[in-house]
mmCIF file of C-alpha atoms in Angstrom:
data_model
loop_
_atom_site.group_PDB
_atom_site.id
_atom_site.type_symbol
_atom_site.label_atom_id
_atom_site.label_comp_id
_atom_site.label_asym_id
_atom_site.label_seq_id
_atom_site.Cartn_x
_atom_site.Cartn_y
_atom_site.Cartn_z
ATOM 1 C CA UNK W 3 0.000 0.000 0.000
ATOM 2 C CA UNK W 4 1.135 3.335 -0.961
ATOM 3 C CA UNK W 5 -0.086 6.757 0.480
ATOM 4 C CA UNK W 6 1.240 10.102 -0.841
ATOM 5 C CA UNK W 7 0.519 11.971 2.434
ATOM 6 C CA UNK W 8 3.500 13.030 3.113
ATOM 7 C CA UNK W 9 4.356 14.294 -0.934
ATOM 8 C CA UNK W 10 0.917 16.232 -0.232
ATOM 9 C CA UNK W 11 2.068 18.058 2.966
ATOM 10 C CA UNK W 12 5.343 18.685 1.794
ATOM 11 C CA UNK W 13 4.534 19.723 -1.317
ATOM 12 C CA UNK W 14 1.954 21.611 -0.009
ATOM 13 C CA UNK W 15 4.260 23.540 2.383
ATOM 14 C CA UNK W 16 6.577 24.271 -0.419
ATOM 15 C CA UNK W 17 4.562 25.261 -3.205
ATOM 16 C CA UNK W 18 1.784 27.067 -1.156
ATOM 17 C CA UNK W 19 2.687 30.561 -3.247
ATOM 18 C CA UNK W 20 2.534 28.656 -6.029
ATOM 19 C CA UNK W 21 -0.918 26.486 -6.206
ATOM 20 C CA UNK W 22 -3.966 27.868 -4.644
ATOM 21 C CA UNK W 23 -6.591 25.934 -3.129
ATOM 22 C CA UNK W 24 -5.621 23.648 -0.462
ATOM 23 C CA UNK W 25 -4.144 20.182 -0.126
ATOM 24 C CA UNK W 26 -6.395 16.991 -0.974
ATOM 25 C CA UNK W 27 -6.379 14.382 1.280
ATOM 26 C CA UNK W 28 -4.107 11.538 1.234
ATOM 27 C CA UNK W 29 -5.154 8.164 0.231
ATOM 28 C CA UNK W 30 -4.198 4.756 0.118
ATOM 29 C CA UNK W 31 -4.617 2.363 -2.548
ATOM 30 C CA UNK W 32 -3.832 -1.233 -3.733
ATOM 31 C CA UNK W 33 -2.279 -2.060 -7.141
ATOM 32 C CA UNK W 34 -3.791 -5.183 -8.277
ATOM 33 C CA UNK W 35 -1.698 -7.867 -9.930
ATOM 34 C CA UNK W 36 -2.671 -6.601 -13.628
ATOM 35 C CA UNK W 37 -1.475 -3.212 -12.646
ATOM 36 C CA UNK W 38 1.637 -5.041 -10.931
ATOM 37 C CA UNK W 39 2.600 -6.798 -14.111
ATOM 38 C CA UNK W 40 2.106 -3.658 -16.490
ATOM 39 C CA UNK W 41 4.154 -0.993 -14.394
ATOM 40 C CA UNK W 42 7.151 -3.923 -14.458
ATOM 41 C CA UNK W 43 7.023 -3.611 -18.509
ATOM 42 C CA UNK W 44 7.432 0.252 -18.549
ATOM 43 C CA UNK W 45 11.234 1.126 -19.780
ATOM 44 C CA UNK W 46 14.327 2.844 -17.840
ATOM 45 C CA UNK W 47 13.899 5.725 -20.435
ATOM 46 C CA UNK W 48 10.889 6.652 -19.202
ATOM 47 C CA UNK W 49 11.458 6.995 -15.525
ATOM 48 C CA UNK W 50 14.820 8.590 -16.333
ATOM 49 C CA UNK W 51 12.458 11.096 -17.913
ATOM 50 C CA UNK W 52 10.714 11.607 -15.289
ATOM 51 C CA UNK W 53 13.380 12.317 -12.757
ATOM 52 C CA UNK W 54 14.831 14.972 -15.047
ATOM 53 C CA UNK W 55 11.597 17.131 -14.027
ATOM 54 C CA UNK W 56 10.464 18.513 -10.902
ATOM 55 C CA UNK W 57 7.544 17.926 -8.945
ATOM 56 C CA UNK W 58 4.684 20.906 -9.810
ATOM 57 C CA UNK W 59 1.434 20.195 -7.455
ATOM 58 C CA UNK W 60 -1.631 21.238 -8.988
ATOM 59 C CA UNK W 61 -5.164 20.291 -7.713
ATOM 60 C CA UNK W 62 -7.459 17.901 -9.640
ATOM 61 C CA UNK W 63 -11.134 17.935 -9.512
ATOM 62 C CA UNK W 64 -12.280 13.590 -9.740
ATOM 63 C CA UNK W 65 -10.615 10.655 -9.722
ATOM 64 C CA UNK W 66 -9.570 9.839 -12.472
ATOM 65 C CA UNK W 67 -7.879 6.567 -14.066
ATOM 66 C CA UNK W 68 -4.320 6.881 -15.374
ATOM 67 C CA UNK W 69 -2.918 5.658 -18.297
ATOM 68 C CA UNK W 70 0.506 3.945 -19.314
ATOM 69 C CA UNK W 71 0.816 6.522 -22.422
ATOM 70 C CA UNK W 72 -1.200 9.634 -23.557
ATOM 71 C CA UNK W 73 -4.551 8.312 -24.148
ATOM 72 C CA UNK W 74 -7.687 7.895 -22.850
ATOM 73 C CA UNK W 75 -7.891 3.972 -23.551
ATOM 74 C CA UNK W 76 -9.253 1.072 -21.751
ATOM 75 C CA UNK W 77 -6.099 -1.014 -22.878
ATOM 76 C CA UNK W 78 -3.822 1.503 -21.887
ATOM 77 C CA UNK W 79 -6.028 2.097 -18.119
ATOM 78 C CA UNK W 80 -3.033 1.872 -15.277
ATOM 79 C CA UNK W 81 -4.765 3.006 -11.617
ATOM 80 C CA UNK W 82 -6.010 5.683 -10.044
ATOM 81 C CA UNK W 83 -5.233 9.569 -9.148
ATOM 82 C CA UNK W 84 -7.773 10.557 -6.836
ATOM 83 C CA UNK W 85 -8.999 14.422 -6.606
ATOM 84 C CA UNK W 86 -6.925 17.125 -4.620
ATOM 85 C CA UNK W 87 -3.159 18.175 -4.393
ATOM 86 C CA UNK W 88 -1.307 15.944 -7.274
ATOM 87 C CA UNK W 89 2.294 16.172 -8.375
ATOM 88 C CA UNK W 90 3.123 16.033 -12.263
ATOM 89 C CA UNK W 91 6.604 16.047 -14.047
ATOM 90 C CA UNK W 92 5.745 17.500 -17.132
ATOM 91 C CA UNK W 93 3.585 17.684 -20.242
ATOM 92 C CA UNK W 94 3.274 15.724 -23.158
ATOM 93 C CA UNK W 95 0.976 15.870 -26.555
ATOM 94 C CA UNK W 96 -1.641 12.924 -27.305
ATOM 95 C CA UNK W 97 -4.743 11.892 -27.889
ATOM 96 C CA UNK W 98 -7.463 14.706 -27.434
ATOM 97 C CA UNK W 99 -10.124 14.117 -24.802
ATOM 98 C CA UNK W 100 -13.260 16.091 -23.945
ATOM 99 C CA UNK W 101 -14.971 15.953 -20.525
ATOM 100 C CA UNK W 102 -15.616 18.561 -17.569
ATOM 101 C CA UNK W 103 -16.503 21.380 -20.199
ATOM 102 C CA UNK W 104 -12.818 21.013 -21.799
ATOM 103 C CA UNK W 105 -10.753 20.114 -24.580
ATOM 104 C CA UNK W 106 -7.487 19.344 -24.862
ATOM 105 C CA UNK W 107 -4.913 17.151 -26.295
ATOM 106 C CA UNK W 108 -2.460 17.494 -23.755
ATOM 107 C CA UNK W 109 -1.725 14.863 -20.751
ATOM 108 C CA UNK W 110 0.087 15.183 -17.186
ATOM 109 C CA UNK W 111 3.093 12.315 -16.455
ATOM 110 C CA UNK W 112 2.768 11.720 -12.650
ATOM 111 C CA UNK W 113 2.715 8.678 -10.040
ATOM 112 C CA UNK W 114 -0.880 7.604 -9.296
ATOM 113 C CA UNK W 115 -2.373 6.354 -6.107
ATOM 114 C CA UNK W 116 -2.069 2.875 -7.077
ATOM 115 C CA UNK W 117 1.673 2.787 -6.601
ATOM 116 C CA UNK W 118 1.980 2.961 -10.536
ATOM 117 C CA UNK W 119 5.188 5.197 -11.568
ATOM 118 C CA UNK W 120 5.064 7.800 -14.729
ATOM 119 C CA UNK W 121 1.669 7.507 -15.970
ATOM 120 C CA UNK W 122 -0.442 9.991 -17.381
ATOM 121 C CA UNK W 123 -3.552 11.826 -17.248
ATOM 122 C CA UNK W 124 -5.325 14.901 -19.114
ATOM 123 C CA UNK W 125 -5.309 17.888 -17.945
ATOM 124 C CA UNK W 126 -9.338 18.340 -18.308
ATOM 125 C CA UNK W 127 -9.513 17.195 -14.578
ATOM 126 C CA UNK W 128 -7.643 20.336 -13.218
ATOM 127 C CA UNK W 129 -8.832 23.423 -11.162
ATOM 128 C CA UNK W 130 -9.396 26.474 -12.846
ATOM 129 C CA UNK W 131 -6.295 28.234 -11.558
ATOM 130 C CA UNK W 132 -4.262 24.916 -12.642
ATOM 131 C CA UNK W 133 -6.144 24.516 -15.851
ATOM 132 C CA UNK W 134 -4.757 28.383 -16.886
ATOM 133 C CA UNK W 135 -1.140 28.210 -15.524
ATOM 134 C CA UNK W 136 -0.236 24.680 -16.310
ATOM 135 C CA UNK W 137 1.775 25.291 -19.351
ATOM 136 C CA UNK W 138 3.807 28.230 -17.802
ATOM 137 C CA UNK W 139 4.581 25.622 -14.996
ATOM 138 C CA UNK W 140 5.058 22.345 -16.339
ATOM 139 C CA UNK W 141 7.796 22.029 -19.257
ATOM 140 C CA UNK W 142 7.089 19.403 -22.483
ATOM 141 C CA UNK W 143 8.117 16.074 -21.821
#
């Protein structure tokens, strides 16, 4: 089991003049063994990617499934992010997807609540204040 708690407070407490709202909070989830077996196939390029970027937190609105590329799906469904304070890495280009009154063609690499490591999501799901500052915070993957 995996919480990301403490990455909420922390992150919290450093970016607080960055992201408005407040912190979601933490939960704890279970990565079944179909989730298990897919995060083992994802390459060493793509968490070296990852780690070149830093952490932005930006609050989401749902839950929301995540995805082992850009894309909304069900083959490519990973776990969970659930709604509040998230951290993302950077941004990347893919599939478009509509939903909560938006557009856009652009998806979020982050760690989910599953325990699954650089996955992605669409930026449709974020706050209003993320939703208009996300490209001057995150850089292009």
């Amino acid at each position: 089991m995996r919480t990301r708690m403490t990455g909420r407070l922390l992150g919290g407490l450093l970016a607080a003049g960055l992201v408005m709202g407040t912190a979601g909070a933490g939960h704890a989830a279970t990565a079944d063994s179909g989730t298990a077996a897919a995060a083992s196939v994802q390459t060493s390029a793509t968490a070296a990617k990852a780690a070149a970027y830093p952490q932005v937190y930006l609050n989401t609105v749902v839950n929301q499934w995540t995805h082992w590329t850009p894309d909304y799906y069900d083959s490519t469904h990973a776990g969970w992010l659930y709604a509040g304070s998230n951290y993302f890495y950077c941004i990347k280009e893919g599939v478009y997807y509509s939903d909560n009154g938006r557009r856009s063609r652009y998806w979020l690499l982050t760690d989910d609540d599953s325990g699954n490591r650089n996955v992605y999501v669409s930026e449709v799901y974020l706050d209003q204040w993320g939703w208009d500052n996300v490209y001057s915070l995150l850089d292009y993957c």
